[in-house]
Amino acid sequence: MPQTLIVVEHPVLADRLTVLRNRDTPHGDFRQALYEAAAIMAVEVARDLPVKEVEIETPLEPTKGLRLRDEVAVVPVLRAGLGMVEGFLRLLPDARVGHVGIYRDEEDHVPVDYYERLPRGIANARVYLLDPMLATGGSAVAALDKLKGAGAKRLELVCLVAAPQGIEAVKDGHPKVRIWTAAVDRELDENAYIRPGLGDAGDRVFGTA
Ligand code: PRP
Ligand code: URA
C-alpha cells in the first residue's frame, strides 16, 4: 500500500506557513504566502508525474527529451483553494482547472455542496484537489466523491494544514488518495477549527473576516 500521508518538509514552506499562521498577517500578504506555499507543494507533488520520450531538434542537432505524458487538472475547493491555483499553474501552465464549491455549515460543520464545473477528460488526468485546510475532512471527502463521480481515477489531495480527524476521514473514505500537507496540527476545537491552525482560510485569503 503506498504511503497515503506525505508531510512536505522544506525550509521555505515552513517560513511561508508561519506567515500564514500569524494573526497579524494582512490579507494581501496572506494571499502571497499562500501562492508561494502552493508553488512549493506543486513541485513536490509533481515529482512522480509520468513522462514520455520525444525527439526534438536543438538549434544544433537532433536529440531526445522528455515531456509530461498526461493531462493534469487542478481543482480548488471554493473558496480558499482558489488561493493555491496560481502556484500550481506556475509549474503546470497547461493544467486544466476545475472548480468545486463546498462550504461547511457553521452550526453542524457538515459540508454543503453548491457548485461543480470540471474539465472534460478528467478520467485520464492526474487530478490535484486543492484546499489549504483539512479539518473534519467533510469538505475533502465530499469533493473527492464528486471527482470520482465525474470519473477521476488518479486523485491527490493537496492541503497545507491538516488535523488528525481530517486525515482519518479521508483515509476512511478514500484510502487510495494520497494526502499532501505542510503540517499536521494538534487537534480540532469545539467549533471544528484547527488548532493551532491559521483561522478561517477563505476569509483570510479574500479579506472577508
Ligand atoms: C474551509 C476550508 C475547507 C473546509 C475544511 O472552507 O477551505 O474547504 O473549511 O473544513 P472541513 O475539513 O471540516 O470540511 P469553508 O467551509 O470555510 O468555506 P469558505 O472558504 O467558502 O468560507
Ligand atoms: N476551515 C478553515 O478555514 N479553518 C479551520 O481551522 C477549519 C476549517
XYZ file of N, CA and C and ligand atoms in Angstrom:
657
model
N 0.870 -1.206 0.000
C 0.000 0.000 0.000
C 0.892 1.236 0.000
N 0.730 2.164 -0.966
C 1.578 3.357 -0.971
C 1.292 4.238 0.245
N 2.287 5.055 0.571
C 2.116 5.985 1.688
C 0.974 6.950 1.376
N 0.032 7.094 2.304
C -1.114 7.953 1.970
C -0.989 9.357 2.538
N -0.114 9.559 3.516
C 0.066 10.904 4.078
C 1.508 11.330 3.872
N 1.701 12.438 3.190
C 3.057 12.940 2.961
C 3.144 14.359 3.520
N 3.991 14.525 4.509
C 4.202 15.849 5.097
C 5.447 16.435 4.430
N 5.236 17.489 3.660
C 6.333 18.070 2.882
C 7.199 18.933 3.802
N 8.485 18.635 3.801
C 9.409 19.407 4.647
C 10.313 20.239 3.754
N 10.275 21.543 3.947
C 11.068 22.458 3.133
C 11.181 23.764 3.928
N 12.380 24.291 4.066
C 12.513 25.485 4.920
C 11.688 26.676 4.432
N 11.580 26.848 3.123
C 10.807 27.996 2.622
C 9.310 27.772 2.866
N 8.886 26.520 2.740
C 7.486 26.194 3.020
C 7.173 26.467 4.496
N 8.080 26.062 5.373
C 7.881 26.300 6.810
C 7.801 27.805 7.084
N 8.637 28.559 6.415
C 8.627 30.020 6.566
C 7.285 30.608 6.117
N 6.811 30.185 4.962
C 5.538 30.693 4.431
C 4.367 30.307 5.332
N 4.440 29.071 5.851
C 3.357 28.604 6.716
C 3.271 29.445 7.985
N 4.419 29.869 8.489
C 4.413 30.705 9.695
C 3.795 32.068 9.402
N 4.050 32.602 8.216
C 3.393 33.857 7.812
C 1.872 33.639 7.757
N 1.461 32.503 7.215
C 0.021 32.213 7.118
C -0.603 32.059 8.504
N 0.114 31.465 9.417
C -0.450 31.239 10.755
C -0.564 32.530 11.564
N 0.306 33.480 11.284
C 0.374 34.687 12.107
C -0.901 35.521 11.964
N -1.569 35.787 13.055
C -2.831 36.553 13.006
C -2.632 37.965 12.485
N -1.391 38.490 12.590
C -1.138 39.867 12.165
C -0.863 39.994 10.667
N -0.818 38.895 9.955
C -0.567 38.952 8.509
C -1.805 39.497 7.783
N -1.677 40.643 7.099
C -2.845 41.172 6.378
C -3.191 40.322 5.156
N -4.392 40.513 4.624
C -4.868 39.565 3.608
C -4.003 39.552 2.343
N -3.426 40.697 1.967
C -2.577 40.699 0.764
C -1.335 39.845 0.966
N -0.722 39.969 2.124
C 0.467 39.155 2.430
C 0.077 37.688 2.609
N -1.105 37.473 3.166
C -1.595 36.104 3.335
C -1.750 35.432 1.968
N -2.362 36.153 1.045
C -2.589 35.628 -0.309
C -1.264 35.304 -0.996
N -0.296 36.199 -0.830
C 1.020 35.994 -1.445
C 1.708 34.760 -0.837
N 1.641 34.639 0.479
C 2.282 33.488 1.145
C 1.584 32.185 0.735
N 0.281 32.245 0.545
C -0.456 31.041 0.122
C -0.033 30.631 -1.290
N 0.116 31.624 -2.143
C 0.595 31.367 -3.508
C 1.982 30.702 -3.470
N 2.878 31.253 -2.665
C 4.247 30.720 -2.618
C 4.276 29.320 -2.003
N 3.493 29.121 -0.958
C 3.437 27.782 -0.342
C 2.884 26.775 -1.347
N 1.860 27.163 -2.089
C 1.275 26.251 -3.077
C 2.288 25.915 -4.172
N 3.097 26.900 -4.561
C 4.090 26.646 -5.605
C 5.105 25.602 -5.143
N 5.483 25.655 -3.874
C 6.423 24.646 -3.354
C 5.736 23.273 -3.310
N 4.494 23.261 -2.863
C 3.764 21.983 -2.837
C 3.660 21.406 -4.251
N 3.463 22.280 -5.225
C 3.315 21.808 -6.611
C 4.588 21.086 -7.064
N 5.735 21.642 -6.725
C 6.995 20.991 -7.119
C 7.069 19.597 -6.501
N 6.679 19.500 -5.238
C 6.780 18.201 -4.556
C 5.794 17.181 -5.130
N 4.542 17.619 -5.344
C 3.537 16.629 -5.764
C 3.740 16.201 -7.221
N 4.440 17.046 -7.978
C 4.608 16.731 -9.413
C 5.805 15.816 -9.678
N 6.533 15.459 -8.618
C 7.765 14.690 -8.834
C 7.545 13.375 -9.570
N 6.385 12.758 -9.363
C 6.201 11.432 -9.977
C 5.264 11.469 -11.183
N 5.084 12.639 -11.775
C 4.261 12.672 -12.997
C 4.955 11.863 -14.097
N 4.203 11.026 -14.791
C 4.818 10.243 -15.859
C 5.285 11.115 -17.028
N 6.383 10.710 -17.636
C 6.904 11.439 -18.797
C 6.990 10.487 -19.992
N 7.065 11.077 -21.158
C 7.250 10.272 -22.381
C 8.462 10.822 -23.124
N 9.122 9.905 -23.823
C 10.302 10.342 -24.572
C 9.862 10.957 -25.903
N 10.480 12.059 -26.277
C 10.175 12.687 -27.563
C 11.483 13.020 -28.272
N 11.365 13.112 -29.602
C 12.540 13.524 -30.369
C 12.351 14.966 -30.782
N 13.369 15.769 -30.569
C 13.304 17.187 -30.938
C 14.617 17.560 -31.622
N 14.644 18.762 -32.131
C 15.909 19.264 -32.663
C 16.302 20.513 -31.907
N 17.479 20.506 -31.345
C 18.017 21.739 -30.771
C 18.472 22.603 -31.959
N 18.873 23.819 -31.731
C 19.416 24.603 -32.854
C 20.636 23.936 -33.504
N 21.216 22.934 -32.833
C 22.456 22.328 -33.344
C 22.299 20.918 -33.873
N 21.392 20.120 -33.272
C 21.273 18.722 -33.709
C 20.025 18.074 -33.125
N 19.631 16.925 -33.703
C 18.508 16.179 -33.121
C 18.904 15.604 -31.762
N 17.930 15.510 -30.880
C 18.186 14.872 -29.578
C 16.875 14.341 -29.033
N 16.994 13.582 -27.958
C 15.784 13.067 -27.297
C 15.532 13.877 -26.042
N 14.279 14.001 -25.699
C 13.924 14.716 -24.473
C 12.699 14.089 -23.841
N 12.265 14.656 -22.753
C 11.103 14.139 -22.029
C 10.038 15.227 -21.932
N 8.805 14.839 -22.158
C 7.665 15.745 -21.934
C 6.691 15.065 -20.979
N 5.890 15.855 -20.311
C 4.857 15.268 -19.455
C 3.905 14.450 -20.328
N 3.559 13.259 -19.832
C 2.780 12.342 -20.679
C 1.282 12.615 -20.628
N 0.801 12.992 -19.453
C -0.650 13.009 -19.248
C -1.183 14.415 -18.999
N -2.470 14.545 -19.172
C -3.155 15.785 -18.779
C -3.105 15.922 -17.263
N -3.026 17.154 -16.825
C -3.095 17.444 -15.386
C -4.277 18.382 -15.167
N -5.010 18.112 -14.106
C -6.101 19.029 -13.733
C -5.919 19.445 -12.281
N -6.113 20.721 -12.006
C -6.140 21.174 -10.621
C -7.558 21.607 -10.310
N -8.014 21.237 -9.135
C -9.400 21.517 -8.759
C -9.415 22.146 -7.366
N -9.566 23.460 -7.290
C -9.665 24.093 -5.980
C -11.050 23.910 -5.381
N -11.080 23.730 -4.062
C -12.361 23.796 -3.343
C -12.585 25.263 -2.985
N -13.685 25.824 -3.484
C -14.003 27.221 -3.204
C -14.367 27.352 -1.714
N -13.895 28.438 -1.074
C -13.146 29.494 -1.689
C -11.629 29.361 -1.542
N -11.179 28.867 -0.383
C -9.757 29.019 -0.042
C -8.824 28.316 -1.029
N -9.306 27.231 -1.630
C -8.473 26.518 -2.590
C -8.067 27.379 -3.775
N -8.892 28.393 -4.065
C -8.551 29.297 -5.179
C -7.182 29.936 -4.973
N -6.835 30.166 -3.716
C -5.553 30.806 -3.418
C -4.354 29.937 -3.735
N -4.591 28.665 -4.053
C -3.484 27.756 -4.375
C -3.333 27.530 -5.879
N -4.305 27.971 -6.655
C -4.315 27.621 -8.080
C -3.120 28.222 -8.819
N -2.859 29.489 -8.588
C -1.805 30.167 -9.347
C -0.440 29.525 -9.097
N -0.194 29.114 -7.864
C 1.082 28.456 -7.546
C 1.252 27.177 -8.341
N 0.154 26.442 -8.519
C 0.213 25.217 -9.324
C 0.395 25.531 -10.805
N -0.277 26.571 -11.257
C -0.201 26.873 -12.697
C 1.155 27.445 -13.088
N 1.885 28.016 -12.132
C 3.241 28.470 -12.456
C 4.089 27.289 -12.904
N 3.887 26.136 -12.242
C 4.677 24.949 -12.580
C 4.032 24.156 -13.717
N 2.729 24.151 -13.745
C 1.978 23.314 -14.690
C 1.029 24.198 -15.500
N 1.592 25.019 -16.398
C 0.754 26.020 -17.083
C -0.305 25.418 -17.989
N -0.115 24.159 -18.406
C -1.118 23.550 -19.285
C -2.221 22.818 -18.524
N -2.141 22.860 -17.213
C -3.165 22.150 -16.432
C -4.536 22.746 -16.703
N -5.528 21.886 -16.730
C -6.912 22.372 -16.776
C -7.354 22.667 -15.348
N -8.310 23.552 -15.218
C -8.758 23.947 -13.878
C -10.251 23.680 -13.740
N -10.590 22.827 -12.775
C -11.995 22.607 -12.426
C -12.296 23.352 -11.137
N -13.564 23.468 -10.817
C -13.939 24.129 -9.563
C -15.011 23.308 -8.864
N -14.863 23.175 -7.551
C -15.974 22.640 -6.768
C -16.261 23.627 -5.639
N -17.529 23.913 -5.456
C -17.947 24.844 -4.404
C -18.543 24.061 -3.257
N -17.880 24.134 -2.101
C -18.367 23.441 -0.902
C -18.056 24.345 0.292
N -19.032 24.554 1.161
C -18.701 25.235 2.424
C -19.250 24.422 3.582
N -18.681 24.654 4.754
C -19.141 23.947 5.954
C -20.276 24.730 6.592
N -21.353 24.028 6.934
C -22.404 24.682 7.690
C -21.813 25.144 9.038
N -22.127 26.394 9.413
C -21.484 26.955 10.611
C -21.893 26.235 11.891
N -23.107 25.675 11.899
C -23.584 25.010 13.124
C -23.079 23.582 13.247
N -23.384 22.787 12.230
C -23.049 21.356 12.387
C -21.791 20.940 11.613
N -21.179 21.893 10.878
C -19.919 21.661 10.155
C -20.030 20.619 9.043
N -21.259 20.313 8.677
C -21.469 19.365 7.580
C -21.263 20.107 6.254
N -20.560 19.501 5.292
C -20.298 20.206 4.036
C -21.566 20.440 3.213
N -21.665 21.640 2.658
C -22.791 21.996 1.782
C -22.203 22.221 0.391
N -22.733 21.463 -0.544
C -22.196 21.440 -1.902
C -23.011 22.420 -2.757
N -22.353 23.390 -3.424
C -23.140 24.368 -4.185
C -22.663 24.610 -5.608
N -21.531 24.029 -6.017
C -21.072 24.319 -7.383
C -20.132 23.224 -7.868
N -20.201 22.951 -9.164
C -19.260 21.993 -9.764
C -19.078 22.335 -11.234
N -17.865 22.520 -11.647
C -17.566 22.680 -13.076
C -16.200 22.046 -13.308
N -16.219 20.895 -13.965
C -14.987 20.122 -14.098
C -14.600 19.991 -15.563
N -13.303 19.936 -15.832
C -12.879 19.813 -17.233
C -13.210 18.441 -17.801
N -13.431 18.415 -19.106
C -13.571 17.137 -19.788
C -12.240 16.402 -19.726
N -12.265 15.101 -19.808
C -11.017 14.349 -19.829
C -10.438 14.100 -18.450
N -11.227 14.403 -17.437
C -10.713 14.274 -16.073
C -10.431 12.798 -15.729
N -11.108 11.899 -16.433
C -10.922 10.467 -16.149
C -9.495 10.018 -16.413
N -8.839 10.654 -17.368
C -7.481 10.224 -17.719
C -6.405 11.158 -17.172
N -6.811 12.169 -16.445
C -5.848 13.171 -15.973
C -5.347 12.834 -14.572
N -4.174 13.362 -14.255
C -3.757 13.413 -12.845
C -4.474 14.620 -12.248
N -5.196 14.386 -11.172
C -6.045 15.448 -10.613
C -5.564 15.821 -9.213
N -5.261 17.109 -9.048
C -4.850 17.611 -7.746
C -5.993 18.429 -7.154
N -6.568 17.929 -6.078
C -7.606 18.659 -5.357
C -6.921 19.599 -4.364
N -7.233 20.887 -4.465
C -6.527 21.897 -3.668
C -7.443 22.504 -2.608
N -7.005 22.464 -1.376
C -7.701 23.154 -0.284
C -6.701 23.284 0.855
N -6.403 24.520 1.295
C -5.359 24.632 2.322
C -5.718 23.963 3.642
N -7.022 23.807 3.931
C -7.420 23.320 5.248
C -8.101 21.955 5.173
N -7.630 21.024 5.987
C -8.286 19.719 6.136
C -8.635 19.603 7.618
N -9.878 19.910 7.952
C -10.277 19.974 9.363
C -11.014 18.696 9.756
N -12.358 18.685 9.657
C -13.076 17.425 9.902
C -12.869 16.456 8.740
N -12.520 17.006 7.595
C -12.377 16.201 6.390
C -13.661 16.103 5.586
N -14.752 16.661 6.120
C -16.033 16.559 5.419
C -15.987 17.164 4.025
N -15.373 18.340 3.899
C -15.339 19.002 2.584
C -14.481 18.213 1.606
N -13.336 17.742 2.074
C -12.436 17.000 1.170
C -13.072 15.691 0.717
N -13.706 14.990 1.646
C -14.345 13.720 1.269
C -15.462 13.979 0.255
N -16.246 15.051 0.502
C -17.333 15.366 -0.439
C -16.764 15.747 -1.810
N -15.688 16.516 -1.812
C -15.091 16.921 -3.101
C -14.516 15.702 -3.824
N -13.884 14.816 -3.088
C -13.327 13.604 -3.722
C -14.454 12.720 -4.251
N -15.559 12.648 -3.515
C -16.730 11.900 -4.013
C -17.182 12.457 -5.366
N -17.242 13.793 -5.443
C -17.689 14.421 -6.690
C -16.718 14.109 -7.827
N -15.435 14.212 -7.544
C -14.444 13.976 -8.596
C -14.488 12.521 -9.057
N -14.622 11.614 -8.112
C -14.737 10.203 -8.513
C -16.018 9.974 -9.302
N -17.090 10.648 -8.880
C -18.357 10.548 -9.612
C -18.213 11.039 -11.039
N -17.319 11.994 -11.250
C -17.094 12.530 -12.605
C -16.091 11.687 -13.381
N -15.609 10.627 -12.755
C -14.735 9.693 -13.481
C -13.263 9.773 -13.125
N -12.876 10.730 -12.273
C -11.448 10.872 -11.950
C -10.953 9.624 -11.215
N -9.776 9.177 -11.611
C -9.228 7.962 -11.001
C -7.898 8.228 -10.306
N -7.148 9.166 -10.837
C -5.812 9.423 -10.263
C -5.860 10.740 -9.500
N -6.220 10.623 -8.229
C -6.535 11.801 -7.415
C -5.528 11.979 -6.294
N -5.165 13.221 -6.035
C -4.294 13.539 -4.906
C -4.898 14.751 -4.203
N -4.850 14.760 -2.905
C -5.355 15.892 -2.122
C -4.168 16.705 -1.622
N -4.175 18.001 -1.938
C -3.064 18.861 -1.527
C -3.605 19.926 -0.582
N -3.148 19.866 0.662
C -3.553 20.896 1.620
C -2.297 21.475 2.265
N -2.478 22.331 3.232
C -1.318 22.910 3.927
C -1.359 22.600 5.413
N -2.537 22.643 5.984
C -2.685 22.369 7.408
C -3.759 21.286 7.555
N -3.384 20.197 8.187
C -4.314 19.072 8.328
C -4.479 18.718 9.800
N -5.710 18.409 10.169
C -5.987 17.908 11.522
C -6.039 16.383 11.473
N -5.680 15.742 12.579
C -5.716 14.262 12.588
C -7.080 13.709 12.179
N -8.181 14.361 12.613
C -9.516 13.856 12.263
C -9.750 13.887 10.761
N -9.295 14.959 10.109
C -9.486 15.080 8.666
C -8.691 14.030 7.906
N -7.487 13.784 8.393
C -6.650 12.759 7.736
C -7.344 11.402 7.835
N -7.860 11.093 9.018
C -8.543 9.806 9.198
C -9.784 9.715 8.311
N -10.520 10.830 8.209
C -11.752 10.817 7.395
C -11.425 10.541 5.930
N -10.361 11.158 5.426
C -10.002 10.923 4.012
C -9.476 9.498 3.843
N -8.678 9.040 4.807
C -8.175 7.660 4.701
C -9.328 6.656 4.702
N -10.362 6.938 5.515
C -11.519 6.026 5.567
C -12.324 6.088 4.270
N -12.601 7.314 3.815
C -13.493 7.489 2.663
C -12.816 7.231 1.328
N -11.516 7.551 1.276
C -10.782 7.446 0.004
C -9.375 6.919 0.266
N -9.287 5.649 0.641
C -7.997 5.117 1.112
C -6.872 5.165 0.083
N -7.213 5.272 -1.193
C -6.139 5.280 -2.199
C -5.673 6.693 -2.561
N -6.313 7.703 -2.011
C -5.933 9.089 -2.338
C -4.793 9.536 -1.420
N -3.708 9.973 -2.018
C -2.602 10.479 -1.210
C -2.938 11.874 -0.688
N -2.557 12.116 0.551
C -2.771 13.428 1.168
C -1.405 14.085 1.333
N -1.264 15.251 0.708
C -0.034 16.042 0.845
C -0.328 17.223 1.748
N 0.519 17.465 2.721
C 0.303 18.621 3.589
C 1.640 19.198 4.027
N 1.590 20.450 4.484
C 2.800 21.075 5.030
C 2.897 20.848 6.530
N 1.765 20.551 7.160
C 1.779 20.361 8.612
C 0.581 19.532 9.045
N 0.807 18.735 10.097
C -0.301 18.063 10.781
C -0.425 18.737 12.144
N -1.554 19.385 12.373
C -1.727 20.145 13.607
C -2.301 19.275 14.717
N -2.388 19.896 15.928
C -2.702 19.115 17.130
C -4.109 18.546 17.149
N -5.110 19.422 16.876
C -6.499 18.992 17.128
C -7.496 19.954 16.502
N -8.755 19.578 16.600
C -9.859 20.485 16.270
C -10.449 21.002 17.574
N -10.898 22.271 17.569
C -11.556 22.774 18.777
C -13.060 22.511 18.688
N -13.819 23.058 19.630
C -15.260 22.760 19.699
C -16.020 23.343 18.505
N -15.407 24.293 17.790
C -16.029 24.830 16.567
C -15.472 24.177 15.311
N -14.741 23.096 15.497
C -14.112 22.366 14.388
C -13.075 23.213 13.649
N -12.469 24.162 14.355
C -11.316 24.889 13.808
C -10.041 24.138 14.185
N -9.089 24.189 13.266
C -7.822 23.507 13.503
C -6.990 24.334 14.486
N -6.411 23.666 15.502
C -5.509 24.313 16.462
C -4.119 23.714 16.353
N -3.028 24.511 16.288
C -3.083 25.973 16.284
C -3.647 26.563 14.992
N -3.512 25.922 13.868
C -4.180 26.345 12.636
C -3.745 27.702 12.121
N -4.618 28.285 11.332
C -4.368 29.635 10.812
C -5.664 30.453 10.722
N -6.725 29.916 11.325
C -8.009 30.624 11.298
C -8.834 30.213 10.092
N -9.730 31.104 9.687
C -10.613 30.811 8.550
C -9.886 31.183 7.256
N -9.439 30.167 6.544
C -8.569 30.403 5.386
C -9.277 31.217 4.310
N -10.537 30.902 4.038
C -11.266 31.627 2.988
C -11.391 33.106 3.330
N -11.746 33.401 4.568
C -11.867 34.805 4.983
C -10.515 35.506 4.925
N -9.466 34.801 5.298
C -8.153 35.457 5.337
C -7.610 35.702 3.925
N -7.837 34.773 3.009
C -7.292 34.967 1.670
C -8.067 36.036 0.902
N -9.345 36.176 1.194
C -10.143 37.163 0.458
C -10.460 38.419 1.264
N -9.951 38.518 2.491
C -10.156 39.734 3.275
C -11.597 39.950 3.676
N -12.313 38.834 3.942
C -13.726 38.960 4.278
C -13.999 38.738 5.762
N -12.942 38.631 6.568
C -13.143 38.354 8.014
C -13.830 39.541 8.680
C -12.907 25.755 4.786
C -11.706 25.176 4.075
C -12.171 23.805 3.719
C -13.061 23.445 4.873
C -12.340 22.485 5.772
O -13.864 26.185 3.901
O -11.273 25.931 2.980
O -12.857 23.750 2.479
O -13.350 24.653 5.572
O -13.162 22.051 6.793
P -13.635 20.542 6.905
O -12.438 19.696 6.709
O -14.168 20.459 8.328
O -14.718 20.293 5.914
P -15.210 26.926 4.406
O -16.240 25.936 4.773
O -14.857 27.914 5.481
O -15.729 27.648 3.103
P -15.346 29.084 2.516
O -13.865 29.091 2.290
O -16.089 29.173 1.253
O -15.757 30.102 3.510
N -11.713 25.791 7.793
C -10.815 26.785 7.965
O -10.702 27.681 7.132
N -10.068 26.767 9.070
C -10.158 25.815 10.027
O -9.425 25.853 11.026
C -11.104 24.799 9.817
C -11.865 24.807 8.697
